[in-house]
Short mmCIF file of C-alpha atoms and ligand atoms in Angstrom, two decimals:
data_model
loop_
_atom_site.label_atom_id
_atom_site.label_comp_id
_atom_site.label_asym_id
_atom_site.label_seq_id
_atom_site.Cartn_x
_atom_site.Cartn_y
_atom_site.Cartn_z
CA MET A 28 4.60 21.48 11.00
CA ALA A 29 2.80 18.15 10.33
CA ALA A 30 1.74 16.11 13.16
CA VAL A 31 2.30 12.56 13.78
CA LYS A 32 -0.82 10.53 13.66
CA ASN A 33 -1.37 7.13 15.06
CA TRP A 34 -2.58 4.48 12.43
CA LEU A 35 -4.85 2.13 14.08
CA CYS A 36 -6.25 -1.21 13.75
CA ILE A 37 -10.06 -0.87 12.32
CA GLN A 38 -11.20 -3.88 14.78
CA CYS A 39 -9.34 -3.06 18.16
CA GLY A 40 -7.52 0.07 17.93
CA HIS A 41 -4.12 -1.07 18.44
CA VAL A 42 -1.53 1.16 17.14
CA LEU A 43 -0.02 -0.32 13.98
CA GLY A 44 2.02 2.66 13.05
CA ASP A 45 2.67 6.32 12.84
CA VAL A 46 1.88 8.58 9.92
CA LEU A 47 3.96 11.65 9.23
CA GLY A 48 3.68 13.67 6.06
CA GLY A 49 1.75 10.95 4.17
CA GLU A 50 4.53 8.38 5.20
CA LEU A 51 3.82 5.28 7.34
CA LYS A 52 6.30 4.28 10.01
CA VAL A 53 5.22 0.58 10.50
CA LEU A 54 5.25 -0.43 14.47
CA VAL A 55 4.01 -3.98 14.55
CA PRO A 56 6.69 -6.66 15.02
CA GLU A 57 8.68 -8.27 11.91
CA GLY A 58 6.48 -10.78 10.29
CA TYR A 59 3.24 -8.85 10.74
CA ALA A 60 3.72 -6.57 7.51
CA ARG A 61 3.95 -7.64 3.96
CA THR A 62 3.97 -5.95 0.71
CA ARG A 63 1.03 -6.51 -1.82
CA GLY A 64 1.94 -5.06 -5.02
CA ALA A 65 3.00 -1.27 -4.54
CA ASN A 66 0.82 -1.65 -1.17
CA LEU A 67 1.62 -2.82 2.36
CA THR A 68 -0.79 -4.94 4.29
CA VAL A 69 -0.30 -5.13 8.16
CA ARG A 70 -1.54 -7.83 10.32
CA CYS A 71 -2.58 -6.68 13.88
CA PRO A 72 -0.55 -8.43 16.73
CA GLU A 73 -3.51 -8.01 19.13
CA CYS A 74 -6.58 -9.49 16.92
CA GLU A 75 -5.07 -10.58 13.69
CA ALA A 76 -7.33 -7.98 11.57
CA GLU A 77 -5.45 -6.89 8.38
CA LYS A 78 -5.37 -3.34 7.22
CA THR A 79 -3.78 -2.17 4.08
CA TRP A 80 -1.53 0.94 3.51
CA TYR A 81 -2.10 2.27 0.08
CA THR A 82 0.97 3.62 -1.82
CA ALA A 83 1.15 7.45 -1.80
CA ASP A 84 1.11 7.27 -5.68
CA PRO A 85 -2.28 8.91 -6.21
CA ILE A 86 -2.99 7.23 -9.44
CA VAL A 87 -1.88 3.76 -8.41
CA ARG A 88 -3.45 4.20 -4.76
CA SER A 89 -6.78 4.61 -7.00
CA ILE A 90 -6.39 1.74 -8.97
CA TYR A 91 -5.76 -0.33 -5.86
CA GLN A 92 -8.60 1.24 -3.91
CA LEU A 93 -11.06 0.27 -7.11
CA VAL A 94 -9.28 -3.28 -7.62
CA ASP A 95 -9.96 -4.21 -3.84
CA SER A 96 -13.62 -3.26 -3.80
CA ILE A 97 -14.28 -5.09 -7.11
CA ALA A 98 -11.88 -7.59 -8.20
CA PRO A 99 -11.23 -11.38 -7.47
CA LEU A 100 -7.49 -12.27 -6.87
CA ALA A 101 -6.94 -13.37 -10.68
CA ALA A 102 -8.07 -10.02 -12.05
CA ARG A 103 -6.12 -8.10 -9.52
CA ARG A 104 -2.97 -10.31 -10.53
CA MET A 105 -3.66 -8.96 -14.05
CA ILE A 106 -3.96 -5.01 -13.12
CA GLU A 107 -1.02 -5.36 -10.91
CA SER A 108 1.19 -6.57 -13.85
CA ALA A 109 -0.41 -3.89 -16.20
CA VAL A 110 0.35 -1.36 -13.44
CA ALA A 111 4.01 -2.51 -13.12
CA GLN A 112 4.24 -2.42 -16.92
CA ILE A 113 2.92 1.10 -17.36
CA LYS A 114 4.92 2.41 -14.48
CA ALA A 115 8.08 0.80 -16.30
CA GLU A 116 7.33 2.43 -19.44
CA MET A 117 6.72 5.77 -17.33
CA ARG A 118 10.19 5.42 -15.94
CA GLU A 119 11.57 4.79 -19.75
CA LEU A 120 9.87 7.87 -20.91
CA GLU A 121 11.27 9.82 -18.09
CA ASN A 122 15.02 8.65 -18.80
CA LEU A 123 14.55 9.29 -22.20
CA LYS A 124 13.54 12.85 -21.51
CA GLN A 125 16.60 13.35 -19.33
CA ALA A 126 18.87 11.96 -21.78
ZN1 LIG B 210 -6.28 -5.25 16.13
#
């Protein structure tokens, strides 16, 4: 059985959420969590530090981690829209396979 792990603020150690089986349950008040592309950004209610929860999709997650480390905002937007397009096309292919 998988154990629940705390997802902690990188700056002050405040508990931002619980992780179970790779899924995050956010434990901050409304307004402290927002999506950014496929990911979730959580702001610490104690110290305002931001931490990003990356999507469980391993390909998309790798792309975002790479983008976060190298790209300015404009490039990130371009890549986000490219990823969205690729995912839409993949969904379309899945639908065609099932039809
Ligand atoms: Zn904090």
